[in-house]
mmCIF file of C-alpha atoms in Angstrom:
data_model
loop_
_atom_site.group_PDB
_atom_site.id
_atom_site.type_symbol
_atom_site.label_atom_id
_atom_site.label_comp_id
_atom_site.label_asym_id
_atom_site.label_seq_id
_atom_site.Cartn_x
_atom_site.Cartn_y
_atom_site.Cartn_z
ATOM 1 C CA ASP A 1 6.740 1.177 -14.493
ATOM 2 C CA VAL A 2 3.884 1.999 -12.310
ATOM 3 C CA VAL A 3 3.389 5.723 -11.354
ATOM 4 C CA MET A 4 2.374 6.558 -8.010
ATOM 5 C CA THR A 5 0.808 10.015 -7.654
ATOM 6 C CA GLN A 6 0.694 11.657 -4.125
ATOM 7 C CA SER A 7 -1.197 14.747 -3.278
ATOM 8 C CA PRO A 8 -0.734 17.242 -1.645
ATOM 9 C CA LEU A 9 2.981 17.923 -2.055
ATOM 10 C CA SER A 10 3.056 19.947 1.159
ATOM 11 C CA LEU A 11 0.668 19.604 3.985
ATOM 12 C CA PRO A 12 0.738 22.193 7.030
ATOM 13 C CA VAL A 13 -1.246 20.912 9.871
ATOM 14 C CA THR A 14 -2.449 22.412 13.025
ATOM 15 C CA LEU A 15 -1.435 20.384 16.291
ATOM 16 C CA GLY A 16 -4.135 17.933 17.184
ATOM 17 C CA GLN A 17 -6.034 18.271 13.781
ATOM 18 C CA PRO A 18 -6.431 15.424 11.377
ATOM 19 C CA ALA A 19 -4.321 14.987 8.135
ATOM 20 C CA SER A 20 -5.077 13.006 5.113
ATOM 21 C CA ILE A 21 -2.699 12.112 2.016
ATOM 22 C CA SER A 22 -3.661 10.551 -1.006
ATOM 23 C CA CYS A 23 -1.900 8.221 -3.322
ATOM 24 C CA ARG A 24 -2.892 7.174 -6.599
ATOM 25 C CA SER A 25 -1.265 4.206 -8.820
ATOM 26 C CA SER A 26 -1.466 4.090 -12.775
ATOM 27 C CA GLN A 27 -2.714 0.731 -12.511
ATOM 28 C CA SER A 28 -4.203 -1.777 -10.005
ATOM 29 C CA LEU A 29 -2.109 -2.840 -7.065
ATOM 30 C CA VAL A 30 -3.726 -6.064 -6.649
ATOM 31 C CA TYR A 31 -1.522 -8.944 -6.868
ATOM 32 C CA SER A 32 -2.129 -12.564 -8.222
ATOM 33 C CA ASP A 33 -2.378 -13.909 -4.716
ATOM 34 C CA GLY A 34 -5.123 -11.374 -4.069
ATOM 35 C CA ASN A 35 -3.348 -9.187 -1.723
ATOM 36 C CA THR A 36 -2.616 -5.528 -2.574
ATOM 37 C CA TYR A 37 1.024 -4.379 -1.825
ATOM 38 C CA LEU A 38 0.393 -0.980 -1.029
ATOM 39 C CA ASN A 39 2.649 0.587 1.850
ATOM 40 C CA TRP A 40 3.187 3.918 3.434
ATOM 41 C CA PHE A 41 6.346 5.065 4.839
ATOM 42 C CA GLN A 42 7.411 8.092 7.292
ATOM 43 C CA GLN A 43 10.780 9.651 6.958
ATOM 44 C CA ARG A 44 11.578 12.153 9.524
ATOM 45 C CA PRO A 45 14.344 14.819 8.730
ATOM 46 C CA GLY A 46 17.662 13.236 8.927
ATOM 47 C CA GLN A 47 16.365 9.635 9.603
ATOM 48 C CA SER A 48 15.748 6.589 7.464
ATOM 49 C CA PRO A 49 12.411 5.674 6.225
ATOM 50 C CA ARG A 50 10.247 3.766 8.498
ATOM 51 C CA ARG A 51 7.256 1.705 7.402
ATOM 52 C CA LEU A 52 4.077 2.677 8.846
ATOM 53 C CA ILE A 53 1.118 0.590 6.826
ATOM 54 C CA TYR A 54 1.619 -2.361 4.849
ATOM 55 C CA LYS A 55 -1.006 -3.971 2.306
ATOM 56 C CA VAL A 56 -3.145 -0.838 2.554
ATOM 57 C CA SER A 57 -4.328 -0.966 6.045
ATOM 58 C CA ASN A 58 -2.313 -2.874 8.333
ATOM 59 C CA ARG A 59 -0.128 -1.065 10.820
ATOM 60 C CA ASP A 60 3.203 -2.087 11.759
ATOM 61 C CA SER A 61 4.164 -2.849 15.100
ATOM 62 C CA GLY A 62 4.865 0.267 17.260
ATOM 63 C CA VAL A 63 2.936 2.543 15.151
ATOM 64 C CA PRO A 64 0.471 4.896 16.906
ATOM 65 C CA ASP A 65 -3.355 4.168 16.070
ATOM 66 C CA ARG A 66 -3.726 7.738 15.061
ATOM 67 C CA PHE A 67 -2.214 6.393 11.686
ATOM 68 C CA SER A 68 -4.843 4.449 9.506
ATOM 69 C CA GLY A 69 -4.628 3.527 5.621
ATOM 70 C CA SER A 70 -7.458 2.700 3.469
ATOM 71 C CA GLY A 71 -8.322 2.262 -0.131
ATOM 72 C CA SER A 72 -8.373 -0.160 -2.871
ATOM 73 C CA GLY A 73 -7.441 -0.717 -6.532
ATOM 74 C CA THR A 74 -5.619 2.405 -7.511
ATOM 75 C CA ASP A 75 -6.796 4.923 -4.913
ATOM 76 C CA PHE A 76 -5.219 4.815 -1.378
ATOM 77 C CA THR A 77 -5.321 7.274 1.578
ATOM 78 C CA LEU A 78 -3.166 7.642 4.643
ATOM 79 C CA LYS A 79 -4.948 9.383 7.515
ATOM 80 C CA ILE A 80 -3.516 10.816 10.739
ATOM 81 C CA SER A 81 -6.451 11.372 13.171
ATOM 82 C CA ARG A 82 -4.563 14.129 15.182
ATOM 83 C CA VAL A 83 -1.328 15.239 14.255
ATOM 84 C CA GLU A 84 1.508 15.311 16.812
ATOM 85 C CA ALA A 85 4.946 17.282 16.524
ATOM 86 C CA GLU A 86 6.717 14.081 15.911
ATOM 87 C CA ASP A 87 4.891 13.323 12.751
ATOM 88 C CA VAL A 88 6.737 16.150 11.125
ATOM 89 C CA GLY A 89 8.411 14.669 8.160
ATOM 90 C CA VAL A 90 7.856 13.279 4.540
ATOM 91 C CA TYR A 91 5.383 10.508 3.941
ATOM 92 C CA TYR A 92 5.891 8.216 0.826
ATOM 93 C CA CYS A 93 3.558 5.640 -0.509
ATOM 94 C CA MET A 94 4.951 2.723 -2.236
ATOM 95 C CA GLN A 95 3.738 -0.193 -4.459
ATOM 96 C CA GLY A 96 5.274 -3.716 -4.021
ATOM 97 C CA THR A 97 2.840 -5.363 -6.541
ATOM 98 C CA HIS A 98 4.791 -4.924 -9.793
ATOM 99 C CA TRP A 99 8.387 -4.789 -10.366
ATOM 100 C CA PRO A 100 10.121 -2.486 -10.156
ATOM 101 C CA PHE A 101 8.550 -1.248 -7.072
ATOM 102 C CA THR A 102 7.965 2.489 -6.954
ATOM 103 C CA PHE A 103 7.350 5.323 -4.283
ATOM 104 C CA GLY A 104 5.125 8.279 -4.797
ATOM 105 C CA GLY A 105 6.907 11.592 -5.042
ATOM 106 C CA GLY A 106 6.254 12.533 -1.335
ATOM 107 C CA THR A 107 4.112 14.729 0.942
ATOM 108 C CA LYS A 108 5.901 16.859 3.377
ATOM 109 C CA VAL A 109 4.005 17.279 6.732
ATOM 110 C CA GLU A 110 4.846 20.463 8.713
ATOM 111 C CA ILE A 111 3.018 22.097 11.687
ATOM 112 C CA LYS A 112 1.507 25.214 11.020
ATOM 113 C CA GLU B 1 16.986 -6.293 17.688
ATOM 114 C CA VAL B 2 17.141 -6.246 14.075
ATOM 115 C CA GLN B 3 20.038 -4.325 12.682
ATOM 116 C CA LEU B 4 21.126 -3.304 9.204
ATOM 117 C CA VAL B 5 24.524 -1.586 8.686
ATOM 118 C CA GLU B 6 25.418 -0.386 5.505
ATOM 119 C CA SER B 7 29.094 0.431 4.685
ATOM 120 C CA GLY B 8 31.293 1.023 1.707
ATOM 121 C CA GLY B 9 30.026 4.415 0.400
ATOM 122 C CA GLY B 10 32.637 7.209 -0.536
ATOM 123 C CA LEU B 11 33.386 9.607 -3.273
ATOM 124 C CA VAL B 12 34.460 8.122 -6.639
ATOM 125 C CA GLN B 13 34.843 9.435 -10.086
ATOM 126 C CA PRO B 14 32.562 8.850 -13.007
ATOM 127 C CA GLY B 15 33.471 5.494 -14.537
ATOM 128 C CA GLU B 16 34.599 4.114 -11.360
ATOM 129 C CA SER B 17 33.256 1.128 -9.094
ATOM 130 C CA LEU B 18 32.218 0.576 -5.607
ATOM 131 C CA ARG B 19 30.921 -2.160 -3.445
ATOM 132 C CA LEU B 20 28.457 -1.582 -0.817
ATOM 133 C CA SER B 21 27.967 -3.951 1.831
ATOM 134 C CA CYS B 22 25.149 -4.406 4.327
ATOM 135 C CA GLU B 23 25.656 -6.567 7.586
ATOM 136 C CA ALA B 24 22.435 -8.030 9.183
ATOM 137 C CA SER B 25 21.865 -8.989 12.814
ATOM 138 C CA GLY B 26 18.919 -9.896 14.770
ATOM 139 C CA PHE B 27 17.014 -12.073 12.508
ATOM 140 C CA THR B 28 17.462 -15.087 10.221
ATOM 141 C CA PHE B 29 18.972 -13.250 7.457
ATOM 142 C CA SER B 30 18.863 -16.340 4.932
ATOM 143 C CA SER B 31 15.069 -16.367 5.256
ATOM 144 C CA TYR B 32 14.359 -12.818 3.916
ATOM 145 C CA LEU B 33 14.400 -11.141 0.623
ATOM 146 C CA MET B 34 16.526 -8.264 0.725
ATOM 147 C CA ASN B 35 16.724 -4.804 -1.281
ATOM 148 C CA TRP B 36 18.789 -1.828 -2.059
ATOM 149 C CA VAL B 37 16.815 1.489 -2.122
ATOM 150 C CA ARG B 38 18.572 4.896 -2.864
ATOM 151 C CA GLN B 39 17.811 8.612 -2.372
ATOM 152 C CA ALA B 40 19.537 11.351 -4.248
ATOM 153 C CA PRO B 41 20.040 14.335 -2.113
ATOM 154 C CA GLY B 42 17.098 16.458 -1.447
ATOM 155 C CA LYS B 43 14.959 13.744 -3.455
ATOM 156 C CA GLY B 44 12.428 10.778 -2.988
ATOM 157 C CA LEU B 45 13.224 7.102 -2.779
ATOM 158 C CA VAL B 46 14.101 4.990 -5.413
ATOM 159 C CA TRP B 47 14.097 0.930 -5.238
ATOM 160 C CA VAL B 48 17.112 0.015 -6.924
ATOM 161 C CA SER B 49 17.498 -3.930 -6.678
ATOM 162 C CA ARG B 50 16.229 -6.768 -5.080
ATOM 163 C CA ILE B 51 17.314 -10.406 -4.295
ATOM 164 C CA ASN B 52 15.536 -13.549 -2.973
ATOM 165 C CA SER B 53 16.358 -15.301 0.082
ATOM 166 C CA ASP B 54 18.740 -17.952 -1.129
ATOM 167 C CA GLY B 55 20.262 -15.349 -3.934
ATOM 168 C CA SER B 56 18.840 -17.324 -6.903
ATOM 169 C CA SER B 57 16.754 -14.542 -8.355
ATOM 170 C CA THR B 58 17.542 -11.115 -8.592
ATOM 171 C CA SER B 59 16.023 -7.754 -10.190
ATOM 172 C CA TYR B 60 17.143 -4.267 -11.006
ATOM 173 C CA ALA B 61 15.700 -0.990 -12.057
ATOM 174 C CA ASP B 62 16.317 -0.013 -15.588
ATOM 175 C CA SER B 63 18.441 2.765 -14.573
ATOM 176 C CA VAL B 64 21.135 0.445 -13.096
ATOM 177 C CA LYS B 65 20.654 -2.973 -14.917
ATOM 178 C CA GLY B 66 23.833 -4.002 -16.538
ATOM 179 C CA ARG B 67 25.932 -1.647 -14.209
ATOM 180 C CA PHE B 68 24.779 -2.930 -10.715
ATOM 181 C CA THR B 69 24.996 -6.534 -9.161
ATOM 182 C CA ILE B 70 23.244 -7.483 -6.129
ATOM 183 C CA SER B 71 24.289 -10.482 -4.202
ATOM 184 C CA ARG B 72 24.376 -11.769 -0.598
ATOM 185 C CA ASP B 73 26.434 -14.198 1.564
ATOM 186 C CA ASN B 74 23.998 -15.943 3.745
ATOM 187 C CA ALA B 75 26.965 -17.500 5.794
ATOM 188 C CA LYS B 76 28.051 -14.040 6.589
ATOM 189 C CA ASN B 77 24.571 -12.187 7.013
ATOM 190 C CA THR B 78 25.751 -9.547 4.279
ATOM 191 C CA LEU B 79 24.048 -8.201 1.376
ATOM 192 C CA TYR B 80 26.119 -6.505 -1.488
ATOM 193 C CA LEU B 81 25.901 -4.116 -3.944
ATOM 194 C CA GLN B 82 28.579 -4.095 -6.751
ATOM 195 C CA MET B 83 28.313 -0.633 -8.546
ATOM 196 C CA ASN B 84 30.276 -0.280 -11.776
ATOM 197 C CA SER B 85 30.508 2.231 -14.355
ATOM 198 C CA LEU B 86 29.349 4.833 -11.637
ATOM 199 C CA ARG B 87 27.627 8.159 -13.134
ATOM 200 C CA ALA B 88 26.708 11.422 -11.452
ATOM 201 C CA GLU B 89 23.106 10.462 -11.364
ATOM 202 C CA ASP B 90 23.989 7.615 -9.058
ATOM 203 C CA THR B 91 25.016 9.877 -6.332
ATOM 204 C CA ALA B 92 22.620 9.242 -3.355
ATOM 205 C CA VAL B 93 22.216 7.608 -0.023
ATOM 206 C CA TYR B 94 22.060 3.781 -0.566
ATOM 207 C CA TYR B 95 19.794 1.817 1.960
ATOM 208 C CA CYS B 96 19.505 -1.656 2.451
ATOM 209 C CA ALA B 97 16.001 -2.895 3.393
ATOM 210 C CA ARG B 98 14.366 -6.252 4.435
ATOM 211 C CA GLY B 99 11.381 -7.595 2.612
ATOM 212 C CA LEU B 100 8.810 -4.762 1.664
ATOM 213 C CA GLY B 101 10.633 -2.235 3.717
ATOM 214 C CA ILE B 102 9.832 -3.470 7.167
ATOM 215 C CA TRP B 103 13.400 -2.594 8.256
ATOM 216 C CA TRP B 104 16.115 -0.092 6.990
ATOM 217 C CA GLY B 105 19.658 0.575 7.536
ATOM 218 C CA GLN B 106 20.995 3.993 8.316
ATOM 219 C CA GLY B 107 22.207 4.400 4.796
ATOM 220 C CA THR B 108 25.624 4.965 3.142
ATOM 221 C CA LEU B 109 26.383 7.935 1.021
ATOM 222 C CA VAL B 110 27.888 7.509 -2.565
ATOM 223 C CA THR B 111 29.019 10.494 -4.348
ATOM 224 C CA VAL B 112 29.941 10.296 -8.024
ATOM 225 C CA SER B 113 31.900 13.522 -8.981
ATOM 226 C CA SER B 114 34.965 14.442 -10.798
#
């Protein structure tokens, strides 16, 4: 199985400051169709996951533009340009290239 | 509005069976791949199973292969997960999700305990 490794595990951030989460995969996530199926999810406390980013860098509808995704191959990053109080939660990267699809262990974003 | 509503969770003993359902609305259910994803209490997300749009192709995580069966009834807009030979480690909130996670249900809790 493809192992997704996220860092850091915990990310205390000051309101209005940027935040960055790293995700590395144990093998390339480039699919045979040329796409890279790397997604980012946010899970707020007590809620279902919500997809923020698909195929590395595409924001889902309704996702604020302070969220951005980048990367290629095996190295990916989720950035929040200015953290707001509603961004508190756990963030997961997930690969949809190789079955079984796998998630990273999660990064807990909290406000300092 | 897209809605996915899971049901069927509950408390069962090890070795017993349970069938989860996920009723979909607000989109053309028969056009989409569907999935089950679970989350043990306080833990991360695990992709359990997927089924293509017409039900002809299914995939399972190794941890549930041979015990769980995913299926769908496109006429009823409903996704199922038949879970047999349940173990304590299957205890989790089970979510249904459309495609590669664009939409999720609220989840249903399955507890396997004696």
